[in-house]
XYZ file of C-alpha atoms in Angstrom:
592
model
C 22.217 30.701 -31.314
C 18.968 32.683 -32.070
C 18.186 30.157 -34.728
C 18.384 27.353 -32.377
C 16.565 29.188 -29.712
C 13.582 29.206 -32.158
C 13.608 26.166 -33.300
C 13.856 24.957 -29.803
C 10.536 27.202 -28.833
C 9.295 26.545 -32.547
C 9.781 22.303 -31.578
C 7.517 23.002 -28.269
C 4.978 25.162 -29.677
C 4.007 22.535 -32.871
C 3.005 19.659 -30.271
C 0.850 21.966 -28.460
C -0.470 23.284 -31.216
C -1.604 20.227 -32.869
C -3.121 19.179 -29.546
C -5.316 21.898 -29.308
C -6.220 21.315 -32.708
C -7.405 17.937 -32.532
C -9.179 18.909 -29.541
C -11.070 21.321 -30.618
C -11.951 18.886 -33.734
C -12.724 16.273 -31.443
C -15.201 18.664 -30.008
C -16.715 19.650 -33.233
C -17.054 15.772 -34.109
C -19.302 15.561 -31.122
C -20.953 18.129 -31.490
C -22.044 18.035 -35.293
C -22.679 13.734 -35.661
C -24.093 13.131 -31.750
C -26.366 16.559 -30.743
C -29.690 15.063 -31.695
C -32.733 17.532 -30.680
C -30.314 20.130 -30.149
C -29.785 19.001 -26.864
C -25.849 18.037 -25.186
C -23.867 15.732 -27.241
C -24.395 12.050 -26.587
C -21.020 11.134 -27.958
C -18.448 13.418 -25.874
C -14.741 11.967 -27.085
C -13.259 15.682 -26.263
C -13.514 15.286 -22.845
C -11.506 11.767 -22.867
C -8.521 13.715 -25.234
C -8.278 16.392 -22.745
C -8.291 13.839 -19.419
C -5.385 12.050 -21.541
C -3.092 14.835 -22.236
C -3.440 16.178 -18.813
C -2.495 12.298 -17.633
C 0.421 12.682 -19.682
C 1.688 16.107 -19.155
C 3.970 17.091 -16.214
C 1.802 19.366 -13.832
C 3.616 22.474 -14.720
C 1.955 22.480 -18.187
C -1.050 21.909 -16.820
C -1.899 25.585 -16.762
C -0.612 26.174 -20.144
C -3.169 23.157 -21.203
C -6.384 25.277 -19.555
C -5.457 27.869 -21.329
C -5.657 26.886 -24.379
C -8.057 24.504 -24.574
C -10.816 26.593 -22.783
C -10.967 29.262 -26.466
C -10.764 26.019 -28.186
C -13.630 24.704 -26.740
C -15.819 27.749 -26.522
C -15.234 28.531 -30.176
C -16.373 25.175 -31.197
C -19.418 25.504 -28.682
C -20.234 28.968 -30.273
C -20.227 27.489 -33.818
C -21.310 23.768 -33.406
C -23.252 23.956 -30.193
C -25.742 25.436 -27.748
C -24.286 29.124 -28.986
C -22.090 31.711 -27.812
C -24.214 33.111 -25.171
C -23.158 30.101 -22.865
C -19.975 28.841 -25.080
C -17.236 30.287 -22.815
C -19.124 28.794 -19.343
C -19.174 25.925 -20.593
C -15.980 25.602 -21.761
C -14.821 26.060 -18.865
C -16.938 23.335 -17.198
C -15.322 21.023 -19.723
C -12.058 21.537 -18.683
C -12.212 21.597 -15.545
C -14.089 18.477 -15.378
C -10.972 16.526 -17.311
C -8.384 18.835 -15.381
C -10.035 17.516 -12.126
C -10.252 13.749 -13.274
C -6.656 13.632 -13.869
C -5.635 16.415 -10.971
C -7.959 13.512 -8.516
C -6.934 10.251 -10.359
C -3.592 11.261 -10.090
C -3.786 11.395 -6.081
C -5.817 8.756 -5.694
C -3.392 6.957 -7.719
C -0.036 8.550 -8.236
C 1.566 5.881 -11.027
C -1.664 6.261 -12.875
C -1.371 5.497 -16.744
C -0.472 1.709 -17.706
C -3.870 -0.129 -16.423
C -2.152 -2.559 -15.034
C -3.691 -3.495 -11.806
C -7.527 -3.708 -10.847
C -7.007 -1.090 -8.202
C -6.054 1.472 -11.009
C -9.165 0.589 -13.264
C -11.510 0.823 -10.016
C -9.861 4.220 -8.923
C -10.053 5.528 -12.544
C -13.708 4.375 -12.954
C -15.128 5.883 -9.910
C -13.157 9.102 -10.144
C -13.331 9.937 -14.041
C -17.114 7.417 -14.826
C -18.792 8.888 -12.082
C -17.443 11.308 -9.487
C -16.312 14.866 -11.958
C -19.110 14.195 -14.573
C -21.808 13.905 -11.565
C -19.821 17.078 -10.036
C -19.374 19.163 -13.333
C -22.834 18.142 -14.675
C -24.218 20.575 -11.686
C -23.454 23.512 -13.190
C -23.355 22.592 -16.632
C -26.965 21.753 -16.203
C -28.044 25.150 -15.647
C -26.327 26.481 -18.607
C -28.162 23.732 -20.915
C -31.047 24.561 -19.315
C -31.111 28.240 -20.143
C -29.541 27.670 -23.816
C -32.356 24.768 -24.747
C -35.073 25.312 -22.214
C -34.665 21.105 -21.275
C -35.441 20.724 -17.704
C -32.409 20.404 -15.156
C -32.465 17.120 -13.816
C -33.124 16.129 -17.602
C -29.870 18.083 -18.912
C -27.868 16.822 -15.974
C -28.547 13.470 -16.242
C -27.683 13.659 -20.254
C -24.659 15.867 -18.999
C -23.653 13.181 -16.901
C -24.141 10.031 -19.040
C -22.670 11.690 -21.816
C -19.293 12.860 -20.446
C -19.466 9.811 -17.901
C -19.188 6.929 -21.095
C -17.139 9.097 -23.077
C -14.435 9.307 -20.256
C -14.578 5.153 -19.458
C -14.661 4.639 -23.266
C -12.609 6.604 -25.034
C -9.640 6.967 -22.526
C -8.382 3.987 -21.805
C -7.745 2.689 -25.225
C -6.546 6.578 -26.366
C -4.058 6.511 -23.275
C -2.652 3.684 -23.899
C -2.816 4.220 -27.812
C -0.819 7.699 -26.909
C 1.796 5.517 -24.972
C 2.873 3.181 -27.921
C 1.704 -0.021 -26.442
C 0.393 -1.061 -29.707
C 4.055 -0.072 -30.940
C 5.695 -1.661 -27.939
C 3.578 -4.679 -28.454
C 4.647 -5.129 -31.991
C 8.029 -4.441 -31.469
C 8.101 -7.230 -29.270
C 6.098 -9.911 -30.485
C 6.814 -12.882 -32.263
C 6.342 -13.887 -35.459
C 3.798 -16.481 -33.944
C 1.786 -14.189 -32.114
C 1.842 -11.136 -34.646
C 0.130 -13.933 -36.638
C -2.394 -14.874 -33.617
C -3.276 -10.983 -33.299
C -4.026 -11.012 -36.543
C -6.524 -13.830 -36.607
C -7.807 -12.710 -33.338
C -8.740 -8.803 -34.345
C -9.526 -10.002 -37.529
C -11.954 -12.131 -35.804
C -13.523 -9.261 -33.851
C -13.417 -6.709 -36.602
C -15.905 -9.702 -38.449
C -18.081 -10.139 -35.634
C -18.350 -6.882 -34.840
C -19.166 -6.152 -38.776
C -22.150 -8.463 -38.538
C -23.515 -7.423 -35.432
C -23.693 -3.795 -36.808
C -23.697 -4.550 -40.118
C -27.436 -5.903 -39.899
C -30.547 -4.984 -38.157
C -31.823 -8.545 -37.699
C -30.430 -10.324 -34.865
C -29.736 -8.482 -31.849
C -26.094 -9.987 -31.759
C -24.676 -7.758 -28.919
C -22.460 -10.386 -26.956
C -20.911 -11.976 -30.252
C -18.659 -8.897 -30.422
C -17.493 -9.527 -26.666
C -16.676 -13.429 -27.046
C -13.765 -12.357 -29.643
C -12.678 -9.616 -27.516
C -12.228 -11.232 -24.318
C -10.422 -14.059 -26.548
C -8.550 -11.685 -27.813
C -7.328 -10.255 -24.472
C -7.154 -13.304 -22.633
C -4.570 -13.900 -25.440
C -3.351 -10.865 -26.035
C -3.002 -8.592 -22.566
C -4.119 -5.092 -23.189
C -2.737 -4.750 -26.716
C -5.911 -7.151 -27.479
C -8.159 -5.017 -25.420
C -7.391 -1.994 -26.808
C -7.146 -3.046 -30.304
C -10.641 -4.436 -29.858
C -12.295 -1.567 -28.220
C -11.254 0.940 -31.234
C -12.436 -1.678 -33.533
C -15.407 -2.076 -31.424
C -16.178 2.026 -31.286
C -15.263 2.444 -35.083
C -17.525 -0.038 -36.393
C -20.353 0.203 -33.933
C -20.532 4.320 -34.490
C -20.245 3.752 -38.601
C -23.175 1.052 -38.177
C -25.291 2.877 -35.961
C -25.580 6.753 -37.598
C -26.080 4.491 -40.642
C -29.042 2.774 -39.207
C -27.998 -0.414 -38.638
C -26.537 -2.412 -35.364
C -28.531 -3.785 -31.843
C -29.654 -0.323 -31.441
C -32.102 -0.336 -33.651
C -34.173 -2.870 -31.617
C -34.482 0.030 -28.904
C -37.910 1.950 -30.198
C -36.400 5.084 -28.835
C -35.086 8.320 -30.332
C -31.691 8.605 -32.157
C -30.158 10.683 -28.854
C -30.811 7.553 -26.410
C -30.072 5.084 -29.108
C -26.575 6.770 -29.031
C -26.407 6.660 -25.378
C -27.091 3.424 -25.352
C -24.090 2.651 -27.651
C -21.820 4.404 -25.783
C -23.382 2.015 -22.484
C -22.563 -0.483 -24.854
C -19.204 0.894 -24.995
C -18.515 1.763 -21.672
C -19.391 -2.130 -20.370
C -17.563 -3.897 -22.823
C -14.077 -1.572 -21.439
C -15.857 -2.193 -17.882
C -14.933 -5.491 -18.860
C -12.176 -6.216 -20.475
C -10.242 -3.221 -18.805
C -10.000 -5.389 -14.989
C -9.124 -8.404 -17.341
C -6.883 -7.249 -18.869
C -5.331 -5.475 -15.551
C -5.813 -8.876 -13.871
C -3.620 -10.745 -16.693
C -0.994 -8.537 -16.897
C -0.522 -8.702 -13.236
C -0.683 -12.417 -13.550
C 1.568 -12.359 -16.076
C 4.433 -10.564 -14.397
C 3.858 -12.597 -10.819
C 4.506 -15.777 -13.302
C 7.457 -14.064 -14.079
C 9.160 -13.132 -10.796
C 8.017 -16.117 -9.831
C 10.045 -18.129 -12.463
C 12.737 -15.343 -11.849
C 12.805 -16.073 -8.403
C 12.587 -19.808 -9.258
C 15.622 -19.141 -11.435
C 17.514 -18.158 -8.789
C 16.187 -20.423 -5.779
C 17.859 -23.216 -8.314
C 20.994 -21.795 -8.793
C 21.437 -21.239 -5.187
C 20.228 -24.334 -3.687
C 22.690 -25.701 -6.738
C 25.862 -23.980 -5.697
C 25.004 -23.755 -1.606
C 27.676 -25.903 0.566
C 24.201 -26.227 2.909
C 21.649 -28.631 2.285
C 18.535 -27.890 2.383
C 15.297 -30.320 2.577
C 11.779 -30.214 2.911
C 10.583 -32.834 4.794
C 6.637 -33.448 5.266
C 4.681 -33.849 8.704
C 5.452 -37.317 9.270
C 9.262 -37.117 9.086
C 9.380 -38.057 5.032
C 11.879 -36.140 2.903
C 10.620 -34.628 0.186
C 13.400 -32.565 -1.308
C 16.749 -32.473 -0.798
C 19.474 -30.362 -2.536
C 22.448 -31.952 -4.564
C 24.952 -30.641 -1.590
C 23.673 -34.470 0.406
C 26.234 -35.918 -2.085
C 28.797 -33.647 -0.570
C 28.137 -33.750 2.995
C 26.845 -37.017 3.636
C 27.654 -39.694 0.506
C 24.148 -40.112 -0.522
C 22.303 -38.811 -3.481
C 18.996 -36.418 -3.329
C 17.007 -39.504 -4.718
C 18.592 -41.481 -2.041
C 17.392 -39.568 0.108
C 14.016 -38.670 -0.924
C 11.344 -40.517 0.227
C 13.150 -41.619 3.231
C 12.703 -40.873 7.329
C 14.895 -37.774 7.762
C 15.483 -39.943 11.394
C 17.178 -42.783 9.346
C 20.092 -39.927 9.052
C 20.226 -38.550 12.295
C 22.111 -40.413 15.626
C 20.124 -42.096 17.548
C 20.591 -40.246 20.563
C 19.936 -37.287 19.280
C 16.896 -37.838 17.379
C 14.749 -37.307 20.461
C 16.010 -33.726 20.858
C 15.812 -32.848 17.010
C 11.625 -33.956 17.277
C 11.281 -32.247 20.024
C 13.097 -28.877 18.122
C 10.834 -29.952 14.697
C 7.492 -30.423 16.919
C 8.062 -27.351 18.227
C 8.932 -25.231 15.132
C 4.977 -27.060 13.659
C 3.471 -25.562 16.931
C 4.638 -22.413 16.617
C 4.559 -21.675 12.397
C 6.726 -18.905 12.709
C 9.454 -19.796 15.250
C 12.858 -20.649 13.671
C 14.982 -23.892 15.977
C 18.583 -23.544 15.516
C 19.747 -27.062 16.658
C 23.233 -29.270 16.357
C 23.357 -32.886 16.270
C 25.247 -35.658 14.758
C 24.292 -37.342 11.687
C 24.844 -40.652 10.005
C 26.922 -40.362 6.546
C 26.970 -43.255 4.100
C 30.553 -44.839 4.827
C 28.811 -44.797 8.534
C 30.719 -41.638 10.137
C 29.411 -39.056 12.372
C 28.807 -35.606 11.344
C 28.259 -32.655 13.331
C 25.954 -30.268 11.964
C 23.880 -27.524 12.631
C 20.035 -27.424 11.246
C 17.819 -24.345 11.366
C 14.334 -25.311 10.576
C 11.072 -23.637 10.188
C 7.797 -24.704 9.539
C 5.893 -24.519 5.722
C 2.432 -23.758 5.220
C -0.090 -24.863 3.002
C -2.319 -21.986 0.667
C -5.168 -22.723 3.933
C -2.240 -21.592 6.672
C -1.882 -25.240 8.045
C 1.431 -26.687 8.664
C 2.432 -28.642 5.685
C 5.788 -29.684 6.787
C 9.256 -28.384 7.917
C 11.856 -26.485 5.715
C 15.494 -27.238 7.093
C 19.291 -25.551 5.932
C 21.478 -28.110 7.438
C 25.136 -26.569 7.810
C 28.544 -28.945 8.055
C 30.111 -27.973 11.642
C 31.923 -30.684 11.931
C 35.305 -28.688 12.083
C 33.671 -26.197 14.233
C 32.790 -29.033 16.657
C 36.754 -30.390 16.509
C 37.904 -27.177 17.125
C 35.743 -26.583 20.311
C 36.370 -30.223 21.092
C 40.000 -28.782 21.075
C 39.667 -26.082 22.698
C 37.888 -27.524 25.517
C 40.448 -30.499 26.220
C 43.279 -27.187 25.954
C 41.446 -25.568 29.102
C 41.502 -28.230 30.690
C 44.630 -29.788 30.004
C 48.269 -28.863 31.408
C 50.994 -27.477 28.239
C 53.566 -28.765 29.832
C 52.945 -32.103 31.137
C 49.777 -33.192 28.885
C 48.032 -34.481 32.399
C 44.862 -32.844 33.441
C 44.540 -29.139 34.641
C 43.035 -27.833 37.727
C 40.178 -26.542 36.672
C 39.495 -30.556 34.936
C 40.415 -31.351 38.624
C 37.998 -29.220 40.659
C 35.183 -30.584 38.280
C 36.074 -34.044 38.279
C 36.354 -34.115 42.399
C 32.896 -32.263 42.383
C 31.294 -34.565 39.758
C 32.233 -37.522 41.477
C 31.290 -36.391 45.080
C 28.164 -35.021 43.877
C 27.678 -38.711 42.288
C 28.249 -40.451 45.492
C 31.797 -41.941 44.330
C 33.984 -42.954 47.304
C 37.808 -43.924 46.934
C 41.250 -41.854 47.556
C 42.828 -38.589 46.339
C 46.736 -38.272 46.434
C 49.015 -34.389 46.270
C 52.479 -35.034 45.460
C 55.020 -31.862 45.962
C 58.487 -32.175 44.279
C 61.164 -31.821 46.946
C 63.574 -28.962 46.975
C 62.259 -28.003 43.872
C 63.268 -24.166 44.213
C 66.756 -25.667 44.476
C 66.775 -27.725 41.694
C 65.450 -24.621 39.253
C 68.073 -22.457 41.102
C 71.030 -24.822 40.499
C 70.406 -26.448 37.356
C 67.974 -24.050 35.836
C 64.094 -23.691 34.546
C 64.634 -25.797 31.223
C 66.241 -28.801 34.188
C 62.933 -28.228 36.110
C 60.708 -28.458 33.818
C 62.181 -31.845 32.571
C 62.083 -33.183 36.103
C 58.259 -32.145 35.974
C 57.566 -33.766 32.499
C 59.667 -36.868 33.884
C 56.983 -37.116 36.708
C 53.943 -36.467 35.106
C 55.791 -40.029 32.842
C 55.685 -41.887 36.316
C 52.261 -40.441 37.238
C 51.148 -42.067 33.887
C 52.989 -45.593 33.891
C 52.039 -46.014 37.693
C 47.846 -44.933 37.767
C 45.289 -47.271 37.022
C 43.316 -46.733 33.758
C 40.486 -45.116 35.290
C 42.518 -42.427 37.635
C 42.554 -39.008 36.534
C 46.379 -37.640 37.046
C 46.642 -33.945 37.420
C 48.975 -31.225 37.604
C 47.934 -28.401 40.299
C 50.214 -26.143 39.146
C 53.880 -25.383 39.654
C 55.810 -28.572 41.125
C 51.788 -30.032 42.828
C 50.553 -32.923 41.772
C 47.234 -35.188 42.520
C 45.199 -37.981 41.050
C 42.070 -38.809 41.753
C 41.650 -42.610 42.445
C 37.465 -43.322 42.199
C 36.585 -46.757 44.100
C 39.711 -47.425 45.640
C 40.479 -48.982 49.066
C 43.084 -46.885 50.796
C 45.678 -50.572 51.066
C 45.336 -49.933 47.150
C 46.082 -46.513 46.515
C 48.872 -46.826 49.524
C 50.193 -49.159 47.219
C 50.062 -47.020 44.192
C 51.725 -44.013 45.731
C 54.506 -45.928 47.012
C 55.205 -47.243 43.535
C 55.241 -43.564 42.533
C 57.744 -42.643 45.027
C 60.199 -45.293 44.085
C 59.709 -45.061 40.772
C 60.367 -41.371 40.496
C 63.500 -41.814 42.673
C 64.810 -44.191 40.727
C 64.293 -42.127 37.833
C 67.629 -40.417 36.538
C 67.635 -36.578 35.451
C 71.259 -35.358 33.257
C 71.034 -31.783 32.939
C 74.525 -31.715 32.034
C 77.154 -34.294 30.642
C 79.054 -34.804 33.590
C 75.941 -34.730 36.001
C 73.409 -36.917 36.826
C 70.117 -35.460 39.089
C 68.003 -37.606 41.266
C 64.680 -35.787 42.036
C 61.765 -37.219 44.937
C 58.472 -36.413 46.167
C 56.723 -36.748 48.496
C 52.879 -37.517 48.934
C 49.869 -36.854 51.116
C 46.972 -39.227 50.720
C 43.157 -39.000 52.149
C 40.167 -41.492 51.867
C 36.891 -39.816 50.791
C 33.311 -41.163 51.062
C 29.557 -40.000 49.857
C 28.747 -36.509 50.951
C 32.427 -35.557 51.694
C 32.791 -31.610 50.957
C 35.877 -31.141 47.925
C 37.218 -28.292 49.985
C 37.482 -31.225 53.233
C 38.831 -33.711 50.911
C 41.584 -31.195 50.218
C 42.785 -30.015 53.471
C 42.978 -33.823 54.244
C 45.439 -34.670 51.440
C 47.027 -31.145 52.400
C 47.554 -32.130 55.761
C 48.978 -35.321 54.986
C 51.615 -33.663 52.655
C 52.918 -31.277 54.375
C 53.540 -34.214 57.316
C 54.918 -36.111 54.935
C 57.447 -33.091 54.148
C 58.168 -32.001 57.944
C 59.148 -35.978 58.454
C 61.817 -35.603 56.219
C 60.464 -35.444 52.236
C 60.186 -38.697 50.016
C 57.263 -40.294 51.976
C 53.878 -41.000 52.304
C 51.735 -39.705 54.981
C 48.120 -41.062 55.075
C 45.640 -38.665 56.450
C 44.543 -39.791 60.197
């Protein structure tokens, strides 16, 4: 258990170890090939290494980083740089200064560390390219000042460009070289474009050969066409292969003399800074492009994912759905028309979404679509009946909203149109249940009250009939309920043979009867009740073997006219029975 418990600390201690290492290397390459005049080092890549493993770290070894790094860096300042008298200050300085760029980039941006939107390159660029160099560069400045004698707006302002272009370009392509994205990319690549990357850096690593290769032809933006080819192909792999061929080549050429440089007639320490400018614009550039492709790239794909699955929905949906433009043309429409309606979506298309829709209730579904385009974001939840191919009627139920175009006008209308038919039949049913008797199959009260109303209200005139069973109660009493309910059902029979085709017979309830006879004279529907009567009592009822029952009724009967009340019409008929009952049943009274 010890063992492993030293090997475990042993596995965590090597990493670090080797960190600090190269950092403090990376210092003393600075230091040693870019501190011209023995001023600060033009070429700063330790403060980039130090911003990247603090990027990559979890905060709670952020103090362990500090700690280390700051003897690291004041031992190589002692023996490479401005001395020990102001090594350990600004050490310090230097960490800090990456600490804070990651500690602010970090908040600014908390997913920091892919590059893969334009927002992240901004927030990186004005935090760790000008906001902590400017800020560390104030102290720092003094302690140049006092260690060279330079003046202090003169070793701030090489402070600042120095540590500025080292941080915008050295870190990106180290952070993402630290991630594996040239490993990732590799790994998944294809044969094709492995070959294409090839060509393509190859390319650059030429062009960017010549340009610093020579000191004839000031050939700075050849180097830039191949890389943005290369990450317009490519994504960021391309950028960041570019840039580190870009920085490897273009240091070699320049310390050896050669390279667009050398046209500046200025000193080796500005010719440097003017590299890393160089540099620092070329990631300034491809950086956002790259950013901006790779975010293009994955939109493209949740588009086409989304697309993916917008087909295979609209595919296996029972609903159609169409679009249909401004003027009422269909221009999509899913395969479920086949189902629903008999046509086919190219049948369809193309066509008036009217030439589908009944005729009298186009006007209402315009009025719902017009209304939806007025509106943009209102959603119309209408049903109508539609027009299938073998020329039935379909109910169905269409929720539409409008479309825009990329300007925000009104392009058109999207609709899901759902089959209700069966709904529709069953509240069809439903409806003629409430207002239908079980027993009898004639119309209900509540159909009466509305039809009496309606046709008042309308300014119908004619007749309305009650018919009450006689000695009913007996009849139930002697024979039984299953006896009086036949001698009901055999009456509602009569009520049916005897009526006119327009007048509505009703059951009241219990053994009450009416009907409702619309336009007729009372000689006429004196006639018609009186054929009732006999009928009925003609009508033979067995409710056993050996017995035969004959049932009657009797009948009151009132004229109405225009503006007649329901409620008088009533107690008219009412009256008129119950005469006809206290004159001795199985008559006709007519209301006085």
């Amino acid at each position: 258990m010890l063992v492993a418990m030293m090997s475990s600390r042993l596995g965590r201690l090597i990493p670090r170890g080797l960190f600090l290492l190269a950092y403090f290397l990376s210092m003393v390459l600075g230091l040693v090939l870019s501190r011209f005049d023995r001023g600060v080092a033009v070429v700063w890549f330790a403060g980039a290494v130090l911003f990247v493993q603090f990027v990559l770290s979890p905060r709670r070894r952020w103090l362990g980083l500090i700690l280390g790094a700051v003897p690291c860096g004041a031992l190589a300042i002692a023996c490479f740089g401005l001395g020990a008298a102001v090594a350990l200050p600004l050490a310090v300085i230097g960490v800090i200064e990456a600490w804070g760029a990651a500690f602010v980039v970090k908040r600014v941006y908390p997913r920091f560390g892919r590059l893969q939107s334009i927002d992240e390159v901004v927030r990186f660029l004005g935090v760790a390219g000008l906001l902590l160099p400017a800020a560390s560069g104030v102290p720092a400045a003094w302690f140049v000042h006092f260690a060279t004698g330079l003046p202090y707006d003169q070793a701030w302002r090489d402070w600042f460009a120095a540590h500025a272009l080292g941080f915008i370009a050295f870190s990106p392509p180290l952070l993402l070289a630290r991630q594996g994205e040239a490993i990732k990319w590799m790994r998944s690549a294809s044969p094709d474009q492995k070959r294409e990357a090839a060509i393509l850096l190859g390319i650059v690593a030429l062009v960017t050969t010549i340009t610093f290769g020579q000191k004839v032809f000031p050939l700075v933006l050849l180097p830039v066409i191949a890389m943005v080819a290369a990450t317009l192909r490519l994504g960021r792999f391309g950028a960041m292969a570019s840039v580190m061929i870009l920085i490897a080549i273009g240091l070699v050429g320049t310390s050896a003399g050669y390279g667009p440089t050398t046209f500046v007639h200025v000193g080796t320490w500005l010719r440097f800074e003017v590299l890393q400018g160089y540099f620092a614009s070329v990631v300034v550039l491809l950086l956002p492009l790259s950013a901006e492709l790779a975010a293009r790239r994955r939109l493209l794909e949740r588009v086409q994912a989304a697309e993916a699955l917008h087909r295979l929905i609209i595919e296996r949906s029972s609903d159609v759905i169409m679009r249909v433009k401004v003027d009422g043309k269909v221009i999509f429409a899913s395969p479920s028309v086949a189902r629903l309606w008999g046509y086919l979506p190219e049948d369809v298309v193309g066509r008036s979404v009217f030439e589908i829709i009944h005729p009298r209730d186009a006007p209402r579904v315009r009025a719902s679509r017009h209304a939806v385009m007025e509106s943009k974001d209102a959603v119309a939840v209408i049903e109508y009946r539609t027009l299938c191919r073998d020329g039935r009627e379909l109910w169905v139920e269409g929720s539409t909203r409008a479309v825009l175009d990329h300007l925000g006008r009104v392009s058109g209308t999207l609709t899901i149109i759902r089959d209700i038919s069966e709904r529709h039949a069953m509240v069809d049913t439903l409806a003629r249940q409430a207002m239908t008797d079980p027993l009898t199959g004639l119309a209900n009260r509540r159909a009466f009250d509305q039809d009496l109303a309606r046709g008042l209200a309308t300014g119908q005139s004619g007749c309305l009939a009650l018919f009450d069973l006689d000695h009913f109660k007996r009849i139930n009493d002697l024979y039984g309920h299953t006896t009086g309910d036949r001698v009901i059902q055999v009456f509602a029979e009569v009520l049916r043979q005897s009526v006119r085709g327009g007048d509505n017979a009703v059951r009241l309830g219990g053994e009450e009867f009416a009907v409702l006879l619309f336009g007729a004279r009372i000689a006429d529907a004196r006639q018609i009740c009186e054929r009732i009567l006999q009928r009925f009592a003609a009508r033979e009822n067995h409710p056993s073997v050996d017995t035969v029952l004959r049932a009657t009724v009797s009948a009151g009967l009132a004229p109405f006219e225009p503006g007649t009340s329901p409620e008088a019409v009533m107690t008219a008929a009412d009256t008129a029975l119950y005469h006809a009952k206290n004159s001795g049943r199985n008559r006709l009274a007519v209301a006085a």
